Tab-separated table of C-alpha atoms in Angstrom:
chain	number	residue	atom	x	y	z
A	26	GLU	CA	107.957	110.692	59.749
A	27	LYS	CA	110.139	108.786	62.200
A	28	THR	CA	108.455	110.567	65.096
A	29	GLY	CA	105.043	109.625	63.683
A	30	ARG	CA	105.989	105.955	63.495
A	31	ILE	CA	107.233	106.023	67.084
A	32	TYR	CA	104.012	107.703	68.225
A	33	LYS	CA	101.905	105.152	66.350
A	34	SER	CA	103.901	102.253	67.830
A	35	CYS	CA	103.537	103.638	71.348
A	36	LEU	CA	99.797	104.069	70.801
A	37	ILE	CA	99.424	100.459	69.651
A	38	VAL	CA	101.441	99.170	72.620
A	39	SER	CA	99.316	101.273	75.014
A	40	VAL	CA	96.070	99.899	73.560
A	41	VAL	CA	97.341	96.315	73.789
A	42	LEU	CA	98.443	96.793	77.400
A	43	PHE	CA	95.060	98.326	78.260
A	44	LEU	CA	93.230	95.369	76.728
A	45	LEU	CA	95.481	92.887	78.519
A	46	MET	CA	94.894	94.669	81.830
A	47	GLY	CA	91.120	94.576	81.272
A	48	ALA	CA	91.272	90.873	80.447
A	49	ALA	CA	93.355	90.163	83.553
A	50	ILE	CA	90.851	91.987	85.762
A	51	GLY	CA	87.979	90.076	84.173
A	52	VAL	CA	89.690	86.704	84.651
A	53	ASN	CA	90.508	87.548	88.272
A	54	LEU	CA	86.917	88.533	89.041
A	55	TYR	CA	85.610	85.441	87.320
A	56	ALA	CA	88.038	83.191	89.226
A	57	ASN	CA	86.786	84.682	92.480
A	58	GLY	CA	83.182	83.925	91.578
A	59	GLN	CA	82.151	87.488	90.763
A	60	THR	CA	80.543	86.481	87.497
A	61	ASP	CA	77.993	89.290	87.450
A	62	ILE	CA	80.284	91.197	85.042
A	63	PHE	CA	79.299	88.582	82.460
A	64	HIS	CA	75.779	87.574	83.503
A	65	PRO	CA	73.199	89.227	85.764
A	66	GLU	CA	72.700	87.276	88.986
A	67	GLU	CA	69.344	85.790	89.865
A	68	PHE	CA	67.667	86.318	93.251
A	69	GLY	CA	69.178	89.807	93.548
A	70	SER	CA	72.108	88.437	95.536
A	71	SER	CA	75.753	87.618	94.976
A	72	LEU	CA	76.207	83.861	94.733
A	73	GLN	CA	79.986	83.871	95.121
A	74	ASN	CA	81.131	80.389	96.161
A	75	SER	CA	77.610	79.659	97.344
A	76	GLN	CA	75.828	76.454	98.268
A	77	VAL	CA	72.417	75.861	96.710
A	78	LEU	CA	69.624	73.568	97.860
A	79	VAL	CA	66.283	73.243	96.055
A	80	ASP	CA	63.120	71.791	97.570
A	81	GLU	CA	60.995	71.128	94.497
A	82	ASP	CA	57.951	70.073	96.526
A	83	LEU	CA	57.828	73.392	98.377
A	84	GLY	CA	59.197	75.452	95.494
A	85	ILE	CA	61.880	76.893	97.770
A	86	THR	CA	65.531	77.554	96.911
A	87	VAL	CA	67.969	77.981	99.790
A	88	LEU	CA	71.275	79.753	99.227
A	89	GLY	CA	74.278	79.570	101.493
A	90	THR	CA	76.553	82.415	100.463
A	91	TYR	CA	80.227	83.188	100.835
A	92	GLN	CA	79.092	86.544	102.248
A	93	ASN	CA	78.058	84.946	105.578
A	94	ALA	CA	74.338	84.473	105.014
A	95	VAL	CA	71.719	81.768	104.587
A	96	MET	CA	68.634	82.859	102.658
A	97	ALA	CA	65.574	81.319	101.035
A	98	PHE	CA	63.513	82.310	97.977
A	99	ASP	CA	60.184	81.118	96.631
A	100	LYS	CA	59.640	79.986	93.036
A	101	ASP	CA	59.055	83.582	91.939
A	102	GLU	CA	62.432	84.621	93.406
A	103	ASN	CA	60.879	86.529	96.305
A	104	LYS	CA	63.047	86.399	99.396
A	105	LEU	CA	61.318	84.479	102.189
A	106	TRP	CA	63.924	84.888	104.912
A	107	GLN	CA	67.592	85.519	105.627
A	108	HIS	CA	69.957	84.759	108.503
A	109	ASP	CA	73.308	86.539	108.754
A	110	ILE	CA	75.972	84.381	110.360
A	111	ALA	CA	79.677	84.780	111.120
A	112	GLY	CA	81.236	82.723	108.349
A	113	ALA	CA	80.869	81.487	104.788
A	114	VAL	CA	78.448	78.610	104.233
A	115	THR	CA	80.299	75.450	103.222
A	116	ALA	CA	77.455	72.913	102.921
A	117	LEU	CA	73.674	72.565	102.900
A	118	ALA	CA	71.448	69.564	103.554
A	119	ASP	CA	67.770	69.103	104.317
A	120	ASP	CA	65.434	67.039	106.461
A	121	LYS	CA	62.295	66.828	104.333
A	122	GLU	CA	60.288	64.994	106.989
A	123	LYS	CA	60.791	67.780	109.533
A	124	GLY	CA	60.921	70.579	106.978
A	125	HIS	CA	64.375	71.697	108.056
A	126	VAL	CA	67.417	72.976	106.203
A	127	ILE	CA	70.862	72.331	107.694
A	128	ALA	CA	73.757	74.709	107.029
A	129	ALA	CA	77.426	74.215	107.876
A	130	SER	CA	79.625	77.284	108.201
A	131	GLN	CA	83.266	78.272	108.445
A	132	ASP	CA	82.320	79.935	111.741
A	133	SER	CA	82.345	76.400	113.256
A	134	ASN	CA	78.568	76.113	113.629
A	135	VAL	CA	75.892	73.857	112.205
A	136	TYR	CA	72.644	75.818	111.863
A	137	ILE	CA	69.203	74.255	111.503
A	138	TYR	CA	66.293	76.363	110.238
A	139	ASP	CA	62.661	75.772	109.347
A	140	ILE	CA	62.826	75.897	105.560
A	141	VAL	CA	59.491	77.706	105.162
A	142	SER	CA	59.515	80.258	107.982
A	143	GLY	CA	63.267	80.545	108.493
A	144	GLU	CA	62.818	80.084	112.250
A	145	ALA	CA	66.061	79.000	113.940
A	146	VAL	CA	65.590	75.474	115.288
A	147	SER	CA	69.032	74.516	116.635
A	148	THR	CA	72.681	75.535	116.498
A	149	TYR	CA	75.477	73.069	117.192
A	150	LYS	CA	78.901	74.551	117.897
A	151	GLN	CA	81.870	72.533	116.661
A	152	ALA	CA	85.519	72.808	117.644
A	153	ASN	CA	86.728	74.454	114.452
A	154	ARG	CA	85.989	75.295	110.821
A	155	ILE	CA	83.511	72.978	109.068
A	156	TYR	CA	84.489	71.898	105.561
A	157	ASP	CA	81.535	69.716	104.588
A	158	LEU	CA	78.406	68.055	105.944
A	159	ASP	CA	75.980	65.269	105.084
A	160	TYR	CA	72.752	64.116	106.706
A	161	ASP	CA	71.161	60.671	106.937
A	162	PRO	CA	67.412	61.102	107.532
A	163	GLU	CA	66.937	57.410	108.281
A	164	THR	CA	69.129	57.537	111.386
A	165	GLY	CA	68.976	61.252	112.179
A	166	ARG	CA	72.760	61.531	112.068
A	167	LEU	CA	74.929	64.364	110.807
A	168	LEU	CA	78.324	63.679	109.245
A	169	ILE	CA	80.688	66.622	109.645
A	170	SER	CA	84.202	67.359	108.386
A	171	ILE	CA	86.070	69.618	110.846
A	172	GLY	CA	89.510	71.065	110.150
A	173	TYR	CA	92.030	72.193	112.775
A	174	ASN	CA	95.133	72.575	110.623
A	175	LYS	CA	96.917	70.807	107.753
A	176	MET	CA	97.997	67.998	110.063
A	177	LYS	CA	94.824	67.501	112.090
A	178	HIS	CA	91.319	66.851	110.850
A	179	ILE	CA	88.227	65.313	112.413
A	180	ILE	CA	85.228	63.498	110.958
A	181	SER	CA	82.400	63.615	113.465
A	182	VAL	CA	79.016	61.873	113.520
A	183	ILE	CA	76.447	63.573	115.731
A	184	ASP	CA	72.807	63.022	116.666
A	185	ILE	CA	70.790	65.796	115.016
A	186	ASN	CA	68.215	65.796	117.816
A	187	THR	CA	70.634	66.198	120.727
A	188	GLY	CA	73.950	67.336	119.237
A	189	GLU	CA	75.656	64.400	120.964
A	190	GLU	CA	78.771	63.110	119.217
A	191	LEU	CA	78.328	59.420	118.387
A	192	HIS	CA	81.540	58.720	116.466
A	193	ARG	CA	84.847	60.505	115.858
A	194	ILE	CA	87.576	59.764	113.324
A	195	SER	CA	90.946	61.551	113.573
A	196	LEU	CA	92.911	62.100	110.366
A	197	LYS	CA	96.147	63.766	109.280
A	198	ASN	CA	94.815	65.187	105.998
A	199	THR	CA	92.094	67.713	105.241
A	200	VAL	CA	88.752	66.210	104.238
A	201	ASN	CA	87.106	68.596	101.786
A	202	SER	CA	84.147	66.366	100.935
A	203	LEU	CA	82.341	63.461	102.563
A	204	SER	CA	79.078	61.547	102.473
A	205	PHE	CA	77.182	58.683	104.054
A	206	MET	CA	77.002	55.522	101.977
A	207	PRO	CA	73.459	54.308	101.149
A	208	ASP	CA	73.509	51.785	104.027
A	209	GLY	CA	74.090	54.593	106.562
A	210	GLN	CA	76.760	52.505	108.289
A	211	ARG	CA	79.701	53.506	106.128
A	212	ILE	CA	81.071	56.779	104.829
A	213	VAL	CA	83.099	57.907	101.828
A	214	TYR	CA	85.472	60.863	101.977
A	215	GLY	CA	88.164	62.523	99.911
A	216	THR	CA	91.364	64.012	101.311
A	217	SER	CA	93.664	66.848	100.300
A	218	LYS	CA	96.164	64.202	99.143
A	219	GLY	CA	93.856	63.201	96.316
A	220	ARG	CA	92.766	59.918	97.914
A	221	VAL	CA	89.207	58.649	98.373
A	222	TYR	CA	88.384	56.267	101.215
A	223	ILE	CA	85.415	54.170	102.322
A	224	SER	CA	85.272	53.362	106.020
A	225	ASP	CA	82.904	52.393	108.789
A	226	LEU	CA	81.811	54.978	111.351
A	227	ASP	CA	84.831	54.193	113.521
A	228	GLY	CA	87.301	54.933	110.752
A	229	ASN	CA	88.197	51.373	109.727
A	230	VAL	CA	89.027	51.689	106.014
A	231	GLU	CA	87.871	49.000	103.609
């Protein structure tokens, strides 16, 4: 009888440990964006840590994936085109007037594609990993967050037509997110220190 109780206790402990291990694996996969164990993914593609841009007028959805690809789908989820690149996509923006989609990547490049055909329009090489990007269609300027290391970070404003750098702001903290203000003459950005700043294009903080 004593042996039976020990066996039963060991069995219960084994079952509990098995369930805990399964839960831990599920949480880990979910935390890493692999949510297809809970829900089937749309578009037939992994969306892990992806960027998504939707052009409602054209009925086109553009995905920038963590698996080093930019791809577009029509409203029926048919793939229109795909470009494989050398790094995860960190930001997407669009130029509706020109029909372009703009993708920033950890491979230090800004890629510009025709949103309908997928034709490569331009590629602008930056000095290091790109964290975020914004585009002002009124002025044709790109706002880019470029990281070198924890102690050196650059915010760059470039002309989308030529790739020429118009403004540069040097910082000591990582800028994970940034955007033009509505007037196009100021920017807002958040740093790794939990601070949010508004400045002009030369870095003068309000």
